[in-house]
mmCIF file of C-alpha atoms in Angstrom:
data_model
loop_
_atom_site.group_PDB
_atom_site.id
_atom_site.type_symbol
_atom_site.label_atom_id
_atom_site.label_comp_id
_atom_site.label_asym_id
_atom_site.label_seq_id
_atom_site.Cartn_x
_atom_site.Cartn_y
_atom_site.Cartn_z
ATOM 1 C CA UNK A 1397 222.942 161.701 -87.437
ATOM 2 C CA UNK A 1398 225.408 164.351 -86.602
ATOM 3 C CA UNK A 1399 228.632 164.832 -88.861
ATOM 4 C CA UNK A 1400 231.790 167.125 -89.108
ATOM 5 C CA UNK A 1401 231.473 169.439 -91.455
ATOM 6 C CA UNK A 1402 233.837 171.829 -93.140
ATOM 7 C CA UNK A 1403 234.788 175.096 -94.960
ATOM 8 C CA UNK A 1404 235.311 175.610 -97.727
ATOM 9 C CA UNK A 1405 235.051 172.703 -99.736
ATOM 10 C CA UNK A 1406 237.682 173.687 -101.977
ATOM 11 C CA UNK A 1407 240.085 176.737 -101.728
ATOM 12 C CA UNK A 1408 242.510 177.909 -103.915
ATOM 13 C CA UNK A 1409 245.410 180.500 -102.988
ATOM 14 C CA UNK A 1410 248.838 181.467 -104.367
ATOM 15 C CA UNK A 1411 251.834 180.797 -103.005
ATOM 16 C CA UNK A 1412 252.721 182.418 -99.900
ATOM 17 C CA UNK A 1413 248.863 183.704 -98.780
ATOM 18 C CA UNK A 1414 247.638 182.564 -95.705
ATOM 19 C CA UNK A 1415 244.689 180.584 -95.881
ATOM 20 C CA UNK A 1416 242.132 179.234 -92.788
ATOM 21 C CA UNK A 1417 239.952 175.929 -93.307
ATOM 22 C CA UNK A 1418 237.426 175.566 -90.813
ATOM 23 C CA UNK A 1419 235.874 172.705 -89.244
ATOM 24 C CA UNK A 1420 233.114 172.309 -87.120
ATOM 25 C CA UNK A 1421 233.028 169.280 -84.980
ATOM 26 C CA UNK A 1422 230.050 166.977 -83.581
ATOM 27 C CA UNK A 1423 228.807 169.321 -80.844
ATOM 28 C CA UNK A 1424 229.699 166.812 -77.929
ATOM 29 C CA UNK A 1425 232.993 165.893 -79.157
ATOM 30 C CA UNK A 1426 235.777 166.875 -77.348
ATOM 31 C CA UNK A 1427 239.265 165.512 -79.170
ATOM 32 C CA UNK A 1428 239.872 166.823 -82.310
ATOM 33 C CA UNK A 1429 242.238 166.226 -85.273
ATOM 34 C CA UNK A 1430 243.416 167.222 -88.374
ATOM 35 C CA UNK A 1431 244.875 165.174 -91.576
ATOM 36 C CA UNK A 1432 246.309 165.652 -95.096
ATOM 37 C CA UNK A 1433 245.816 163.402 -98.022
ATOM 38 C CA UNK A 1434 247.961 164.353 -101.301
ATOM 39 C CA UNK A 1435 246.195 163.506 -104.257
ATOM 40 C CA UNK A 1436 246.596 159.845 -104.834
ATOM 41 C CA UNK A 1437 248.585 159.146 -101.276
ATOM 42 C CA UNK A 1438 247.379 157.986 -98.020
ATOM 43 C CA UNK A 1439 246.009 160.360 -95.202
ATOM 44 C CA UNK A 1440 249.063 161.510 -93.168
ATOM 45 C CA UNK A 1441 248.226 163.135 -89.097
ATOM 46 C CA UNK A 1442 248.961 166.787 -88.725
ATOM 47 C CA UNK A 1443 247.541 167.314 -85.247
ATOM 48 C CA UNK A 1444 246.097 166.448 -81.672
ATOM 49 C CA UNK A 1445 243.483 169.161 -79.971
ATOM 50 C CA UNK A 1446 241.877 168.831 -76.663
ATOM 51 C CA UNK A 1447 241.360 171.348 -74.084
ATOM 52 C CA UNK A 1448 242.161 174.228 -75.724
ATOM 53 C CA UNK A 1449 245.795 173.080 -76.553
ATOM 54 C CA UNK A 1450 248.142 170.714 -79.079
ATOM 55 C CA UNK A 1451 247.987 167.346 -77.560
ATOM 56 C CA UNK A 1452 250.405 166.088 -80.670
ATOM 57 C CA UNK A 1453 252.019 167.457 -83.562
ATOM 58 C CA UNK A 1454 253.724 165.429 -86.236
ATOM 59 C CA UNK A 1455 256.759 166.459 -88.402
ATOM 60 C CA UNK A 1456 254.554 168.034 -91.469
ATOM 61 C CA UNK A 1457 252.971 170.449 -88.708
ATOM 62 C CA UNK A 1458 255.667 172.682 -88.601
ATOM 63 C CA UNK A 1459 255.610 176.815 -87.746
ATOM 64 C CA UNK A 1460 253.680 177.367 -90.645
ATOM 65 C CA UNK A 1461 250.868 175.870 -89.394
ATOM 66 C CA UNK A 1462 248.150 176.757 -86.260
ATOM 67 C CA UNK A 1463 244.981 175.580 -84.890
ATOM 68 C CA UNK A 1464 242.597 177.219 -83.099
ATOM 69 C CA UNK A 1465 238.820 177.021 -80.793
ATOM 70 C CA UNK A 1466 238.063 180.136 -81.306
ATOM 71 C CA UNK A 1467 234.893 179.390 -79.846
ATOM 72 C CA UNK A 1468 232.615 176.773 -78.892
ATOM 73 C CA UNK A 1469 231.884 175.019 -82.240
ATOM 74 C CA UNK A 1470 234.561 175.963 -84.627
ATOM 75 C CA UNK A 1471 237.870 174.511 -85.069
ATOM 76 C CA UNK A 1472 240.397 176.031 -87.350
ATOM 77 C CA UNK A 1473 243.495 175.464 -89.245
ATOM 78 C CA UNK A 1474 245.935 178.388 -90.356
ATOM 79 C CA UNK A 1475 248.379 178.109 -92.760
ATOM 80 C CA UNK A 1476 250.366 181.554 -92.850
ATOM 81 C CA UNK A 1477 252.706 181.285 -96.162
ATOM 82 C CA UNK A 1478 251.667 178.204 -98.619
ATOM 83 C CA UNK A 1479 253.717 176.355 -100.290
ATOM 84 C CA UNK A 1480 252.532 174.513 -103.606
ATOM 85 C CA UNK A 1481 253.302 170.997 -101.543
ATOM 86 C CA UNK A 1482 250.850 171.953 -99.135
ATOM 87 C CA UNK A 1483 248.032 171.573 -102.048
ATOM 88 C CA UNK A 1484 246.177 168.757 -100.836
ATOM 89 C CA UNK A 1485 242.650 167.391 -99.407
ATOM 90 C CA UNK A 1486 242.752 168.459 -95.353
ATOM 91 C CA UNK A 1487 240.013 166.820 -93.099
ATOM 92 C CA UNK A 1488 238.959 167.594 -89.719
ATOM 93 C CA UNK A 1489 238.084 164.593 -87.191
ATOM 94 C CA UNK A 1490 236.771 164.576 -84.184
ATOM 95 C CA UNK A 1491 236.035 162.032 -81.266
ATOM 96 C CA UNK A 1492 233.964 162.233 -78.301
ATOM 97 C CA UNK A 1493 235.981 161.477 -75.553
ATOM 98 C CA UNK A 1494 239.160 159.764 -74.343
ATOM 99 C CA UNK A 1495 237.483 156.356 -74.262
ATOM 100 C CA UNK A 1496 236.074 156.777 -77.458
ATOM 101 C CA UNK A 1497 238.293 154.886 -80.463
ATOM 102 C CA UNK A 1498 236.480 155.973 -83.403
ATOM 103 C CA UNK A 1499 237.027 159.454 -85.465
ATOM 104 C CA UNK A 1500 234.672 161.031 -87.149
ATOM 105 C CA UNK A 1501 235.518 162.343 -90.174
ATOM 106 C CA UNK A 1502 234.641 165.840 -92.351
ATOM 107 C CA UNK A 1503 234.121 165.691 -95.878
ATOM 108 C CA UNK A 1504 237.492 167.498 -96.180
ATOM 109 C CA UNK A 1505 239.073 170.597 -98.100
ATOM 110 C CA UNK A 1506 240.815 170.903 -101.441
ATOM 111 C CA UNK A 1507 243.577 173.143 -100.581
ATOM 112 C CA UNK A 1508 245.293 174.194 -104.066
ATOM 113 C CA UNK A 1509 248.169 176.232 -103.988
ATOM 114 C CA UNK A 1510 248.930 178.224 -107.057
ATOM 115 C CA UNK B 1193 256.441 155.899 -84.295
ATOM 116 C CA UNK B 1194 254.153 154.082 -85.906
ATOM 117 C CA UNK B 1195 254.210 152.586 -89.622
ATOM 118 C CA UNK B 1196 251.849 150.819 -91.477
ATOM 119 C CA UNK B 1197 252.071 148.762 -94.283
ATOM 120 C CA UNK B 1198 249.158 147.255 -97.000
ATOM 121 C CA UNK B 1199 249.264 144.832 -99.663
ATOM 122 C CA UNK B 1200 248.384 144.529 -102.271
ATOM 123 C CA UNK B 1201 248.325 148.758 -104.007
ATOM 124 C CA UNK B 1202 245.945 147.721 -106.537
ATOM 125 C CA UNK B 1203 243.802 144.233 -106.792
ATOM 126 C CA UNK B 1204 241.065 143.430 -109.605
ATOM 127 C CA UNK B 1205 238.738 141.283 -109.109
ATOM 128 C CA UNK B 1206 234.967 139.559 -110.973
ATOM 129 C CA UNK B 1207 232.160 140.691 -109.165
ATOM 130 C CA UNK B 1208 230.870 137.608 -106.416
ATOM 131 C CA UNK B 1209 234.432 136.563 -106.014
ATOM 132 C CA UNK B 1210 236.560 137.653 -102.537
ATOM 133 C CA UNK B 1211 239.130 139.915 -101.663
ATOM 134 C CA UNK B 1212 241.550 140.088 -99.539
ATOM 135 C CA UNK B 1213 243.893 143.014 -98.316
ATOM 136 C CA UNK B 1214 246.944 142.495 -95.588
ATOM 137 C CA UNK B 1215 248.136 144.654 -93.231
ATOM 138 C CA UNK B 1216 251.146 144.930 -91.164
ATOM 139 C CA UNK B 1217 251.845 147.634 -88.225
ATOM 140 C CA UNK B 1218 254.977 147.922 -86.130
ATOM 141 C CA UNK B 1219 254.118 149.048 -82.682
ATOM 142 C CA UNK B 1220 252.915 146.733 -80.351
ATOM 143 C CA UNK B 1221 251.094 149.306 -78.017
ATOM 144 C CA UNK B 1222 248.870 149.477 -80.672
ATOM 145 C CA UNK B 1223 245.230 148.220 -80.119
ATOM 146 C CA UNK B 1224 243.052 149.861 -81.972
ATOM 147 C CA UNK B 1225 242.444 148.668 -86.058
ATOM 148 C CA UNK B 1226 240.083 150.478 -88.181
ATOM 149 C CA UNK B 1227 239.320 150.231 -91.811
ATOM 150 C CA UNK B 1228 238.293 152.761 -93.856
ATOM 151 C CA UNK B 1229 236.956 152.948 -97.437
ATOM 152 C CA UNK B 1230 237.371 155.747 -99.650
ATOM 153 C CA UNK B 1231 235.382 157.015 -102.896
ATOM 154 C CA UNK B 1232 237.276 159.439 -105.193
ATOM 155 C CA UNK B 1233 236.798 162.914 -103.767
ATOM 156 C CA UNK B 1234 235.339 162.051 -100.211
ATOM 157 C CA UNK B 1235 235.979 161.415 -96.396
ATOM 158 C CA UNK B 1236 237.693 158.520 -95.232
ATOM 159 C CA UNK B 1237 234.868 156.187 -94.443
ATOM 160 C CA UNK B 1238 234.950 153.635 -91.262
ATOM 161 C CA UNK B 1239 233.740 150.140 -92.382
ATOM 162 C CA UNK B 1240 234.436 148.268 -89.747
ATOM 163 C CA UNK B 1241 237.290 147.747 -87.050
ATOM 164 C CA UNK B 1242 238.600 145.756 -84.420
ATOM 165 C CA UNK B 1243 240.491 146.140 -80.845
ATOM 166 C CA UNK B 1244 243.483 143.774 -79.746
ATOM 167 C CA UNK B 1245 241.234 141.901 -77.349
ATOM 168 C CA UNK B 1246 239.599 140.001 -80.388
ATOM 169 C CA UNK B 1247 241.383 138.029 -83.577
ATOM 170 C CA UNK B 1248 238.428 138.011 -85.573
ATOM 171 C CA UNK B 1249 235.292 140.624 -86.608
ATOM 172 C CA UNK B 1250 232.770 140.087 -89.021
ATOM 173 C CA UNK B 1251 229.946 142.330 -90.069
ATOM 174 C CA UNK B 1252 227.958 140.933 -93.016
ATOM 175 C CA UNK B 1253 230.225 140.248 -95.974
ATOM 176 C CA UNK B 1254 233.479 142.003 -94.455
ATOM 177 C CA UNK B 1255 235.545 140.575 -91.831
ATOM 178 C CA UNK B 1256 238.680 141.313 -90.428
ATOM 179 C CA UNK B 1257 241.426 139.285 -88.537
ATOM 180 C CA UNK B 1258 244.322 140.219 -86.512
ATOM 181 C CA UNK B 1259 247.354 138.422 -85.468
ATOM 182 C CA UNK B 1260 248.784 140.558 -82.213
ATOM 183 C CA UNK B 1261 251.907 138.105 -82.472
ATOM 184 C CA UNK B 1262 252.546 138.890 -85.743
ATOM 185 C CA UNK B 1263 251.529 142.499 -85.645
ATOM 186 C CA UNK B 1264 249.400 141.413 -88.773
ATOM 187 C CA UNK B 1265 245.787 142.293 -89.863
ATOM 188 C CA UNK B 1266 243.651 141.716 -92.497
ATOM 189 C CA UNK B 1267 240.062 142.728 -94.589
ATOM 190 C CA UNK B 1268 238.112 139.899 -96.432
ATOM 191 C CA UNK B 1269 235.680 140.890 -98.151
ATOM 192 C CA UNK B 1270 232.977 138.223 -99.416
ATOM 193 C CA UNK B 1271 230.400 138.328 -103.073
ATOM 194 C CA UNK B 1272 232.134 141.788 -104.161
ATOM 195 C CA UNK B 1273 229.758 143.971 -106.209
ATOM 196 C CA UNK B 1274 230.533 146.523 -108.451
ATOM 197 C CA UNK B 1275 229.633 149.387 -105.482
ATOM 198 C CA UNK B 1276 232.571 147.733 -103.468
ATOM 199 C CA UNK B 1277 235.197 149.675 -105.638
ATOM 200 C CA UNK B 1278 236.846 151.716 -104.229
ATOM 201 C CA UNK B 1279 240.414 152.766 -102.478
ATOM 202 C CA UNK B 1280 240.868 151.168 -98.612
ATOM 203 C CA UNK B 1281 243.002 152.235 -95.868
ATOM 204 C CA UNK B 1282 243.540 149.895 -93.033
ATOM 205 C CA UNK B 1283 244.837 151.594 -90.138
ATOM 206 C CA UNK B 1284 246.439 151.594 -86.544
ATOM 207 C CA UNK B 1285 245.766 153.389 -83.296
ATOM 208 C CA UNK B 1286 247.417 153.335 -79.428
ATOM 209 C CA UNK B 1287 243.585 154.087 -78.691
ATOM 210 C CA UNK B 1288 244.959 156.324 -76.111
ATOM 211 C CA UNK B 1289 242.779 159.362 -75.633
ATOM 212 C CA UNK B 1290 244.933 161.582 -77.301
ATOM 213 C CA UNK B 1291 245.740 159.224 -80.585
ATOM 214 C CA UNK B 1292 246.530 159.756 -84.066
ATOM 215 C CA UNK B 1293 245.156 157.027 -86.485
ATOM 216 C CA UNK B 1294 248.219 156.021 -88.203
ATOM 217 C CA UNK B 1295 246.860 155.027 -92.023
ATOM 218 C CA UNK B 1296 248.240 152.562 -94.402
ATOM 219 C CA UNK B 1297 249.255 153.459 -98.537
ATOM 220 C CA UNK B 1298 245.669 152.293 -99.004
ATOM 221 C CA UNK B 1299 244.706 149.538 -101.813
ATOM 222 C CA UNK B 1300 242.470 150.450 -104.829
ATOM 223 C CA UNK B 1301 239.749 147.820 -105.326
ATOM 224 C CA UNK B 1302 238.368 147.156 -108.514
ATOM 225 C CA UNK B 1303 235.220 145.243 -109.173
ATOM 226 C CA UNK B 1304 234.320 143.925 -112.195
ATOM 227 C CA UNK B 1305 231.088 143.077 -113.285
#
């Protein structure tokens, strides 16, 4: 069966690098997501991709943060200057189309910020 | 936007007896509730969910309600076993095509044998 998968499974940077987790999605999908879960809290939205643009952002995806398609199969997420409060598990979803209700879900990345 | 809320955070319980977790969302275009189970370390993991067009889902020894009216929803789970444990999220959706899920605080299950 087909899954999201992602990399790196764990990352670890110091405060203020820029780092870029990667996704790639089921190959058919075409909505995309990403989410944060804080060690010990409950997964929180970041944001909404389809067709090559932000369909959403919440408040926690602020300048600091970018996605990207760079191509057909990859979808990233930058963050240019980390903070230690952005250490945290980040997953990629991904759906297959706007009928579609269920996301699929990576196994995630452990961002820690040093 | 959106909030969900979960009850209870933690719940212990002997292995073969239920469980039950409640959920309450707050916006009524909502229509789309999934429940997820999580093991320490991995994905969110769908278990089983249900849209606004039915009160009641069952699959094996989960089932889930909803109350539209009430904007309430809920997981039983039936003859826990130890492999049960685990944290759970319920969840809330617009099921629009663009849609974030909107998660709950999650409640850690413990089965004991």
């Amino acid at each position: 069966e087909p899954e999201v998968t992602q990399t790196p499974s764990h990352q670890v940077t110091q405060m203020g690098q820029e780092v870029i987790l990667r996704c790639v999605p089921i190959s058919n999908h075409l909505y995309f997501y990403w989410y944060r879960q804080i060690l010990g809290q409950k997964v929180e939205f970041l944001v909404s991709f389809y067709n090559n643009e932000i369909s959403e952002k919440s408040e926690i995806f602020d300048d600091q943060f970018s996605v990207e398609r760079p191509d057909g199969s990859n979808f990233t997420l930058k963050i240019r200057s980390t903070k230690l409060e952005d250490s945290a598990m980040y997953f990629c979803a991904s759906k297959t189309s706007g009928k579609s209700y269920e996301q699929y879900f990576g196994p995630g990345t452990r961002l820690t910020v040093t | 936007g959106e909030n969900v809320e979960q009850h209870p955070s933690t719940l212990s319980v002997q292995e073969g007896d239920s469980a039950v977790i409640k959920c309450t969302y707050s916006d009524s275009a909502s229509n789309y509730f999934p429940w997820y189970k999580q093991e320490l370390g991995k994905r969110p993991q769908l278990i089983i969910d249900i849209r606004s067009n039915v009160g009641e889902k069952k699959d094996q020894r989960i089932a889930v309600t909803l109350n539209k009216t009430a904007k309430h929803f809920s997981l039983h789970i039936t003859e826990t076993q130890p492999e049960d444990s685990a944290v759970y999220f319920c969840a809330a959706s617009t099921g629009s095509p663009h849609d974030k899920v909107i998660f709950g605080p999650g409640t850690s299950l413990s089965v004991i044998p």
